[in-house]
Amino acid sequence: MSDSTAVKPVSQDQNKGASALLGMLWRDKFAFVSAIVLLIIMAFAIFGPALLGDLATSQNLRGRNSPPFDLSRGWIFVLGGDSLGRPILARLIVAAQSTMAVAAGAVATALVIGAFFGLIAGYMGKTASQIIMRLADVIMSFPSLLLAVVVLYVLGPSIPNMILVLAITRIPIYLRTTRAEVLEVRERMFVQAAVVMGASHRRIVLRHILPVIAPTLITIATLDFAFVMLAESSLSFLGIGIQPPSITWGLMVSQGRPYLNTAWWLAFWPGLMIVITALSLNLLSNWMRVALDPAQRWRLESRKSTDA
Amino acid sequence: MIKLVGQRAIASLLSLSVLMVMVFFLSRLTGDPAALFLPIDATEQMKEQFRALHGLDRPILEQFGLYIRDVLHLDFGESLRRARPAIDIVLEAYAWTLPLALITMALVIVAAIFLGSIAAFNVGGVIDRGISVVSLIGASAPDFWIAIVAIVVFAINLAWLPTSGVGTPWHWIMPVGILFIRPFGLIVQVVRGSMLSALSAPYVKTARAKGVKNGPLIFVHTLRNAMLPVITVIGDQAAALLNGAVIVETIFGFPGVGKLMIDSILQRDFNVVMAAILVTAIAIFIMNILIDIAYSILDPRIRQ
Amino acid sequence: MPEALLTVKNLSVDFHTARGTVHAVRNVSWSVNRGETLAILGESGSGKSVSASAVMNLLDTPPAEIVSGEIFHEGKELLKISYEEHRALNGKKIAMIFQDPLGHLNPVYTVGWQIVEMMTAHGRPIEMARARALELVTRVGIPEPEKALKKYPHQFSGGQRQRLMIAMALMLKPDILIADEPTTALDVTVQAEVLALLKELQQETGMALVLITHDLGVVAEIADRVVVMSEGEIVEEGTAREVYHKPRHAYTRKLIGAAPGKGDIRQPGPEASVLLEVSGLEKTYGNFTALKDAAFTLARGQSLAVVGESGSGKSTLARTILRLEQADKGTALWKGRDLITMPQRDLLAIRQQIQMVFQDPTQSLNPRMSVYQLISEGWEIHGLMPDRKARRARVEELLEQVELLPSHCDRYPHQFSGGQRQRIAIARALALEPELIICDEAVSALDVSVQAQVMALLDDLRAKLGISYLFIAHDLGVVRDFADTVLVMKEGEIVEQGSTEAIFSAPQHPYTQRLLAANLDPDPDIQAQRARSGRAAP
C-alpha cells in the first residue's frame, strides 16, 4: 500500500517500439555515442576487407615501421606503418572483420546453447538440473588455454574453431544466468495463472518464461561480447588463437610486441581499438540493463511533461 | 557448517574427477611429446626409447589406468622436461602465484569497497561519474596491452621499474598493478550498485528516524548488508587469479602457475598440466569455503 | 488556545519524477496534542504518509521538494533547523514505527543491539540503554526478553517484530509517536493486540500518537480525531465519531459507504446439485502440516468463503484442489471425478471449467502480454474460437462486462490501476466460461473503494451467469457480504463451517469467536461498546 503506486498516469507514447527506444538512447549521451562507435566498427567489419584488403597486405619495405601522424606517405599511413611497411590504419579496419566475427559467433553460439540448457535445468526436476549444473562446473574449470591448444592441434587454426573454443568456455555463464532466472520466474503468479488455464510446458516456457528473461540475456550478451573479444585477443597474443595470415586486433598487438622499443605504435593502435570497442559495449550494456527493464524504464523515458 | 563443507567437497571431487579424465585424454590429442623433446634429427629408435621410458608407448587406456593407480598413491608423475616430480614443480610455482593473487586481491577489495561506497553516496555527482568511467575503462582494457604500454612507459622511457623477473619488490609493482585493474573495475561497479540499493532499504529509514548519525548509518547499518552480493563477485575474481595470471606472468617473466601451465601445455608436459589443475582446484575449493564462512559471519539468516 | 505539541501548517510537497511533477500533498495542516491520538486516513496515493515523513526529515530531496509550509514543535520550526538539530530530535522527541517491521529492522544485527542503539545514538551510556531495553521488551510482552534481545529480526513473528519496533521507539520516552500503517501487514487477532498495546502505552506515557492508516476499523478503535486525505488534500477532519456518523465530504461518504460488512447477510438459496466435494485432503511439507483432513462440499451457484489467518492453510487448500500442488491424501470430486488422481490429459479439459483469480493482479498478469493476448490465451490453449474476428469481438465484450473499455485491448497491464488490473484478471477467468472461480485473496490488495466495486462485479456475475465461487479471504467484512457458507481454518484444519448467518451470529468454536471479536468495526460507537463489554466480561 505504498503511496507512490497510484501515481501512474497512463502514458500515450508507450508502444511506439523502436522509435521510443531510439529516443531513450538519444537521451543517454554515453550510450548514444557508444552505439555510433559500434555501428562504425560494424561497418569496418562488413566493408573493410572488400575496400582495403589489397592495401592492407601490400608490403612496402621502405615504409617499414614508419611513424604515425606523418601524412607524407598518404592519409592511409596516418597511424604509421608496420614491420613490413603495411599501413596500420588499413590493417586495423580489415582486422575488424575477423575480430568481430569471432566474438559475435562465440557469443551467439554460447547464448543459444547456454539458454537452452539453462531453461531445461531451471524448468525440469532436480536430477536434470543437478547433472547440467555439474557439467557446467566442469566446463567452467577446464583450462581454456588447454582447450585452445587441443582445438588448434586437432582441428586446426581457423575462425570457426576459434569460435568453438570461446563458445564452450562461455556457455556456463548463460546457462547459470538462465537457470537462476527461470527458477525465479517460474514461481511468479502469471506462470501459475497459465498453469491454471491449462497451458502446456512448452507454452509456459516459450510464451511466459523466455520473453521475461530475454532482456537479461541480451544485456549479458552485450557485456560478454567485450569479454570474448578480450579473451580472443589474449589467446592470439599467446600464439594459440588466430594464426596469420588471418588477422585480428589481438594478433596485431602480439606482432607489434618485438618492436616495442623502436615502434610503439605497432602494438598501441590495435590495443586502443579493443579498448574503445569493449568500452562502448560496456556502456551500451549498462544502458540496456535499465532500458529493457519495464520497472526501471521510466528513468529514461521522455521528460517532456517536466519541461512543460 | 561441517555438513556444508562435506557436501561441497563431494560435489567438487566429482567435478574434479570428470575434469581430470577429460584433461588426460584431450591433452594426449595435442601431439607426441617425443617430437618436441628430441632433436629434429632424432632417429625413430630414439623416439621409441623416449616413449618407452615415459610409458607413452602403451595403449592410452593402460596409461590412464597406471596414472590413476599412481595418483591414488599420491604420485603425480615426473615432468618430462625437467625430470623432477611434477607436483614439486607446481607447488614451487604456486608459491609465487599465491602471494601475487593475495596481494592483488587485498588491494582490490580495499580500494573497490572504499571508492564504490563513495560513488554510491555521491550518486550522480562528479566523483561518482569519475569512478564509473575509470572502472569501466579498467574493465574494458586487455591486460596484455596495458602491460605492454606500461613497459614502454615505466620501464623503457622512464626506466623506473624493471621489465621482468622477481628479484626485488620493484618487480612486483607492474604485475600487481596490471592484475589489479580488471577485478577492481568490476567490483567497484558491484559495490556501488549494492550500496545504492542498501541505502534505499527500509531499515535505513528506521535508522534515520532513530536519529543515527551519518557515519554509523553508512558504515554500520548499510555497508554490512551491501557486502553480501559483493562477496560473491570477489570470490569469482579471486578464483580467476588463483588459476594463475597467464598473460601477466608470461609478459613479466613471473614464475607462477599460469606461466607454468601455458609452458607445460605447449611442451606436452602432461603430468605437470594434470598436477597444476589439481592444485588449482584445491586452492579454489579452500577459497570457496572461506567465502561461505564470510557469508555466515556477515548474515545471521544464513547461519540456520 | 494553547499551542499544540506538534503542528503542521499549510504544507505542500511536490515530487519531481521523470513523468512529471506530482503534487503529493497540498496545503495540509494538522496538529496533535499530548495524550491525543490523531489518525490520518487515506487510500493509496492520497499522500497520507508525506507530512509525517516531512516531520521526521525522511523525504529525499530531490525527488521531493517542500514547496511551502511550516512544522512547529516546542517553539522550533522543523523545516528550518539544521540537519544535525533535526537528527538530535528524531527518536528522542519524535519516534516512528512502520508498516513492515521485517524490512524496517536491520537483518544483520540483533534486535537488542538495534534497540540499544536508539539510546547510544543520542549519547546515553550503554549500560543504561541495556537496562531500559530489557525493561521495555518485557513491557511489550515478548517472551524470554533476555534471550530475545540476542536474537535476529527473522527469528520473530510479524506481531512480535512490531512489538520490538514499539519498544525501540519508546526507549527515550518520546513526546510523539508516529505509526505508519503499523498493523496493516498483521493478522486481525495480532492487529487487535498491537493496537491495544499502543493504547495502553499511550495512556501510561501521555505521549501523542499520530496513526497513519487506510482502515476505518483502526480509526474507530484507537483514534480521538481523524483527518481524511484524498489526492493530496485534507478533505475532512473532526472527531472519529463525527466523521463516521456525519461525514460532510463526498469522498468520506464514499469511503464509509464502501466499508464492507454492513449489508444484509445472504440467505442460502434453494438446494442445488453438488459441484465439488472435497474429503480427507491433506498436505505436508516436511514436518509442517499445511492441510489436515479438509472436507466440504460446494453446490452449483454457491459462494463458499474460506477464512483464516496467514499460515492457516487456506491457500494450500485452493492450490491442492487446482493441482498446482499435489495433495498427499484425500479426494476432490469435481462432478464426481477425482481431480487429485486424474491423469494430466483429462485435467487439461477440466482446467477450462475451474478458473482462478489471484491476490495481486500486478503479478498474475504477464507484463509482456497485451490485454487482448492475456484474455484470449485460454482459447488458444484449448483450441477454442479459431476465428480472429470473433475472438476480438468476444474480448471486447468481456472487457465491457468487467466495466473496462473495448479500446483497452491493445494496452499492457502496467498502464492500468490496481483495480482495473484485477478486472482484467477477472475477464481472463470469464473468457473460458468457467463454472467455478477460485478467488485467492482477490480483493485484499485493493483500496476499500475499489474493493467494493470489484466485489459488486463478482456478485453481479454470480447472479447473471450462475458461477460458483471458492472465496479465500481474511477480511471478515467482505466475507459476510458475499458468502453463502463459511469455512474457518486454523493451523491447517477446518475448525468450523456453516452458513454465513450461523457463523457470524452464533460462532461455536473459540477461535471463530476470537476472530470475530478481533475484527474491527468501522463504527467508533460499536468499537467502544465492544471494548466496554469486553473489559466487563473477563
mmCIF file of N, CA, C and O in Angstrom, chain B residues 95-145:
data_model
loop_
_atom_site.group_PDB
_atom_site.id
_atom_site.type_symbol
_atom_site.label_atom_id
_atom_site.label_comp_id
_atom_site.label_asym_id
_atom_site.label_seq_id
_atom_site.Cartn_x
_atom_site.Cartn_y
_atom_site.Cartn_z
ATOM 1 N N ALA B 95 53.875 -21.140 -5.033
ATOM 2 C CA ALA B 95 54.422 -20.270 -4.000
ATOM 3 C C ALA B 95 54.620 -18.851 -4.535
ATOM 4 O O ALA B 95 54.708 -17.898 -3.763
ATOM 5 N N TRP B 96 54.694 -18.698 -5.852
ATOM 6 C CA TRP B 96 54.766 -17.352 -6.442
ATOM 7 C C TRP B 96 53.374 -16.804 -6.747
ATOM 8 O O TRP B 96 53.093 -15.630 -6.529
ATOM 9 N N THR B 97 52.515 -17.681 -7.263
ATOM 10 C CA THR B 97 51.174 -17.211 -7.661
ATOM 11 C C THR B 97 50.350 -16.791 -6.456
ATOM 12 O O THR B 97 49.630 -15.796 -6.495
ATOM 13 N N LEU B 98 50.438 -17.574 -5.372
ATOM 14 C CA LEU B 98 49.582 -17.306 -4.217
ATOM 15 C C LEU B 98 49.786 -15.894 -3.645
ATOM 16 O O LEU B 98 48.816 -15.155 -3.509
ATOM 17 N N PRO B 99 51.051 -15.493 -3.345
ATOM 18 C CA PRO B 99 51.194 -14.115 -2.838
ATOM 19 C C PRO B 99 50.763 -13.073 -3.865
ATOM 20 O O PRO B 99 50.164 -12.066 -3.494
ATOM 21 N N LEU B 100 51.025 -13.348 -5.146
ATOM 22 C CA LEU B 100 50.606 -12.389 -6.175
ATOM 23 C C LEU B 100 49.089 -12.213 -6.129
ATOM 24 O O LEU B 100 48.573 -11.093 -6.120
ATOM 25 N N ALA B 101 48.358 -13.342 -6.052
ATOM 26 C CA ALA B 101 46.894 -13.274 -6.015
ATOM 27 C C ALA B 101 46.414 -12.601 -4.732
ATOM 28 O O ALA B 101 45.522 -11.757 -4.761
ATOM 29 N N LEU B 102 47.022 -12.953 -3.607
ATOM 30 C CA LEU B 102 46.543 -12.401 -2.335
ATOM 31 C C LEU B 102 46.785 -10.903 -2.238
ATOM 32 O O LEU B 102 45.891 -10.146 -1.842
ATOM 33 N N ILE B 103 47.991 -10.479 -2.615
ATOM 34 C CA ILE B 103 48.294 -9.043 -2.545
ATOM 35 C C ILE B 103 47.339 -8.272 -3.455
ATOM 36 O O ILE B 103 46.715 -7.291 -3.055
ATOM 37 N N THR B 104 47.189 -8.768 -4.697
ATOM 38 C CA THR B 104 46.318 -8.075 -5.642
ATOM 39 C C THR B 104 44.899 -7.997 -5.098
ATOM 40 O O THR B 104 44.273 -6.937 -5.077
ATOM 41 N N MET B 105 44.394 -9.130 -4.627
ATOM 42 C CA MET B 105 43.008 -9.164 -4.174
ATOM 43 C C MET B 105 42.795 -8.265 -2.961
ATOM 44 O O MET B 105 41.778 -7.586 -2.852
ATOM 45 N N ALA B 106 43.762 -8.257 -2.051
ATOM 46 C CA ALA B 106 43.623 -7.401 -0.867
ATOM 47 C C ALA B 106 43.520 -5.938 -1.291
ATOM 48 O O ALA B 106 42.643 -5.201 -0.819
ATOM 49 N N LEU B 107 44.395 -5.538 -2.213
ATOM 50 C CA LEU B 107 44.342 -4.152 -2.681
ATOM 51 C C LEU B 107 43.020 -3.862 -3.381
ATOM 52 O O LEU B 107 42.402 -2.818 -3.164
ATOM 53 N N VAL B 108 42.583 -4.813 -4.208
ATOM 54 C CA VAL B 108 41.330 -4.619 -4.943
ATOM 55 C C VAL B 108 40.176 -4.433 -3.967
ATOM 56 O O VAL B 108 39.369 -3.514 -4.103
ATOM 57 N N ILE B 109 40.106 -5.301 -2.954
ATOM 58 C CA ILE B 109 38.966 -5.256 -2.037
ATOM 59 C C ILE B 109 38.923 -3.914 -1.311
ATOM 60 O O ILE B 109 37.886 -3.249 -1.272
ATOM 61 N N VAL B 110 40.069 -3.504 -0.775
ATOM 62 C CA VAL B 110 40.086 -2.239 -0.024
ATOM 63 C C VAL B 110 39.690 -1.072 -0.933
ATOM 64 O O VAL B 110 38.784 -0.295 -0.626
ATOM 65 N N ALA B 111 40.355 -0.994 -2.089
ATOM 66 C CA ALA B 111 40.109 0.150 -2.973
ATOM 67 C C ALA B 111 38.683 0.136 -3.509
ATOM 68 O O ALA B 111 38.010 1.173 -3.544
ATOM 69 N N ALA B 112 38.203 -1.044 -3.916
ATOM 70 C CA ALA B 112 36.887 -1.105 -4.553
ATOM 71 C C ALA B 112 35.787 -0.789 -3.554
ATOM 72 O O ALA B 112 34.834 -0.064 -3.868
ATOM 73 N N ILE B 113 35.899 -1.296 -2.333
ATOM 74 C CA ILE B 113 34.846 -1.025 -1.352
ATOM 75 C C ILE B 113 34.833 0.453 -0.993
ATOM 76 O O ILE B 113 33.781 1.089 -0.933
ATOM 77 N N PHE B 114 36.025 0.999 -0.813
ATOM 78 C CA PHE B 114 36.099 2.407 -0.436
ATOM 79 C C PHE B 114 35.539 3.301 -1.549
ATOM 80 O O PHE B 114 34.616 4.084 -1.330
ATOM 81 N N LEU B 115 36.073 3.137 -2.752
ATOM 82 C CA LEU B 115 35.651 4.025 -3.844
ATOM 83 C C LEU B 115 34.216 3.737 -4.278
ATOM 84 O O LEU B 115 33.471 4.654 -4.610
ATOM 85 N N GLY B 116 33.806 2.460 -4.279
ATOM 86 C CA GLY B 116 32.431 2.118 -4.644
ATOM 87 C C GLY B 116 31.433 2.750 -3.679
ATOM 88 O O GLY B 116 30.396 3.263 -4.090
ATOM 89 N N SER B 117 31.763 2.734 -2.382
ATOM 90 C CA SER B 117 30.867 3.345 -1.396
ATOM 91 C C SER B 117 30.778 4.845 -1.619
ATOM 92 O O SER B 117 29.695 5.428 -1.617
ATOM 93 N N ILE B 118 31.949 5.468 -1.831
ATOM 94 C CA ILE B 118 31.947 6.920 -2.054
ATOM 95 C C ILE B 118 31.101 7.263 -3.273
ATOM 96 O O ILE B 118 30.297 8.199 -3.244
ATOM 97 N N ALA B 119 31.246 6.482 -4.336
ATOM 98 C CA ALA B 119 30.451 6.747 -5.539
ATOM 99 C C ALA B 119 28.968 6.647 -5.226
ATOM 100 O O ALA B 119 28.165 7.471 -5.667
ATOM 101 N N ALA B 120 28.576 5.645 -4.435
ATOM 102 C CA ALA B 120 27.154 5.471 -4.126
ATOM 103 C C ALA B 120 26.607 6.631 -3.306
ATOM 104 O O ALA B 120 25.478 7.065 -3.502
ATOM 105 N N PHE B 121 27.404 7.166 -2.366
ATOM 106 C CA PHE B 121 26.898 8.287 -1.554
ATOM 107 C C PHE B 121 26.755 9.545 -2.377
ATOM 108 O O PHE B 121 25.920 10.390 -2.089
ATOM 109 N N ASN B 122 27.606 9.680 -3.402
ATOM 110 C CA ASN B 122 27.533 10.873 -4.236
ATOM 111 C C ASN B 122 26.877 10.551 -5.570
ATOM 112 O O ASN B 122 27.303 11.046 -6.599
ATOM 113 N N VAL B 123 25.868 9.696 -5.535
ATOM 114 C CA VAL B 123 25.312 9.188 -6.788
ATOM 115 C C VAL B 123 24.913 10.340 -7.718
ATOM 116 O O VAL B 123 24.282 11.303 -7.288
ATOM 117 N N GLY B 124 25.357 10.235 -8.974
ATOM 118 C CA GLY B 124 25.055 11.273 -9.956
ATOM 119 C C GLY B 124 26.047 12.420 -9.932
ATOM 120 O O GLY B 124 26.070 13.232 -10.846
ATOM 121 N N GLY B 125 26.886 12.494 -8.914
ATOM 122 C CA GLY B 125 27.820 13.610 -8.806
ATOM 123 C C GLY B 125 29.078 13.398 -9.630
ATOM 124 O O GLY B 125 29.229 12.394 -10.329
ATOM 125 N N VAL B 126 29.993 14.358 -9.528
ATOM 126 C CA VAL B 126 31.221 14.306 -10.327
ATOM 127 C C VAL B 126 32.076 13.106 -9.918
ATOM 128 O O VAL B 126 32.587 12.365 -10.763
ATOM 129 N N ILE B 127 32.218 12.888 -8.596
ATOM 130 C CA ILE B 127 33.043 11.777 -8.108
ATOM 131 C C ILE B 127 32.487 10.457 -8.620
ATOM 132 O O ILE B 127 33.223 9.593 -9.102
ATOM 133 N N ASP B 128 31.155 10.315 -8.534
ATOM 134 C CA ASP B 128 30.504 9.087 -8.989
ATOM 135 C C ASP B 128 30.814 8.830 -10.457
ATOM 136 O O ASP B 128 31.225 7.737 -10.846
ATOM 137 N N ARG B 129 30.639 9.858 -11.275
ATOM 138 C CA ARG B 129 30.902 9.697 -12.708
ATOM 139 C C ARG B 129 32.354 9.361 -12.975
ATOM 140 O O ARG B 129 32.676 8.482 -13.772
ATOM 141 N N GLY B 130 33.250 10.068 -12.279
ATOM 142 C CA GLY B 130 34.674 9.808 -12.451
ATOM 143 C C GLY B 130 35.007 8.358 -12.151
ATOM 144 O O GLY B 130 35.662 7.669 -12.944
ATOM 145 N N ILE B 131 34.516 7.876 -11.002
ATOM 146 C CA ILE B 131 34.819 6.499 -10.598
ATOM 147 C C ILE B 131 34.213 5.511 -11.599
ATOM 148 O O ILE B 131 34.843 4.521 -11.973
ATOM 149 N N SER B 132 33.007 5.813 -12.079
ATOM 150 C CA SER B 132 32.359 4.918 -13.037
ATOM 151 C C SER B 132 33.170 4.819 -14.334
ATOM 152 O O SER B 132 33.382 3.722 -14.852
ATOM 153 N N VAL B 133 33.612 5.972 -14.834
ATOM 154 C CA VAL B 133 34.354 5.964 -16.098
ATOM 155 C C VAL B 133 35.660 5.195 -15.932
ATOM 156 O O VAL B 133 35.997 4.316 -16.738
ATOM 157 N N VAL B 134 36.383 5.481 -14.847
ATOM 158 C CA VAL B 134 37.659 4.802 -14.618
ATOM 159 C C VAL B 134 37.445 3.291 -14.517
ATOM 160 O O VAL B 134 38.162 2.505 -15.135
ATOM 161 N N SER B 135 36.419 2.893 -13.774
ATOM 162 C CA SER B 135 36.213 1.461 -13.583
ATOM 163 C C SER B 135 35.801 0.794 -14.887
ATOM 164 O O SER B 135 36.200 -0.330 -15.173
ATOM 165 N N LEU B 136 35.003 1.500 -15.690
ATOM 166 C CA LEU B 136 34.580 0.910 -16.966
ATOM 167 C C LEU B 136 35.753 0.752 -17.911
ATOM 168 O O LEU B 136 35.884 -0.269 -18.585
ATOM 169 N N ILE B 137 36.617 1.764 -17.956
ATOM 170 C CA ILE B 137 37.798 1.650 -18.814
ATOM 171 C C ILE B 137 38.649 0.490 -18.327
ATOM 172 O O ILE B 137 39.132 -0.330 -19.117
ATOM 173 N N GLY B 138 38.788 0.383 -17.004
ATOM 174 C CA GLY B 138 39.556 -0.721 -16.429
ATOM 175 C C GLY B 138 39.010 -2.063 -16.852
ATOM 176 O O GLY B 138 39.754 -2.974 -17.209
ATOM 177 N N ALA B 139 37.667 -2.172 -16.831
ATOM 178 C CA ALA B 139 37.050 -3.451 -17.172
ATOM 179 C C ALA B 139 37.133 -3.724 -18.676
ATOM 180 O O ALA B 139 36.921 -4.840 -19.114
ATOM 181 N N SER B 140 37.418 -2.691 -19.481
ATOM 182 C CA SER B 140 37.402 -2.856 -20.941
ATOM 183 C C SER B 140 38.779 -3.059 -21.553
ATOM 184 O O SER B 140 38.874 -3.336 -22.742
ATOM 185 N N ALA B 141 39.843 -2.844 -20.780
ATOM 186 C CA ALA B 141 41.172 -2.858 -21.393
ATOM 187 C C ALA B 141 41.791 -4.248 -21.311
ATOM 188 O O ALA B 141 41.764 -4.868 -20.271
ATOM 189 N N PRO B 142 42.352 -4.738 -22.432
ATOM 190 C CA PRO B 142 43.021 -6.041 -22.386
ATOM 191 C C PRO B 142 44.311 -5.931 -21.575
ATOM 192 O O PRO B 142 45.084 -4.985 -21.768
ATOM 193 N N ASP B 143 44.533 -6.894 -20.685
ATOM 194 C CA ASP B 143 45.669 -6.756 -19.768
ATOM 195 C C ASP B 143 47.020 -6.826 -20.482
ATOM 196 O O ASP B 143 47.948 -6.141 -20.114
ATOM 197 N N PHE B 144 47.103 -7.613 -21.585
ATOM 198 C CA PHE B 144 48.409 -7.690 -22.253
ATOM 199 C C PHE B 144 48.783 -6.358 -22.872
ATOM 200 O O PHE B 144 49.944 -5.973 -22.890
ATOM 201 N N TRP B 145 47.754 -5.635 -23.309
ATOM 202 C CA TRP B 145 48.030 -4.340 -23.929
ATOM 203 C C TRP B 145 48.485 -3.318 -22.876
ATOM 204 O O TRP B 145 49.453 -2.602 -23.061
#
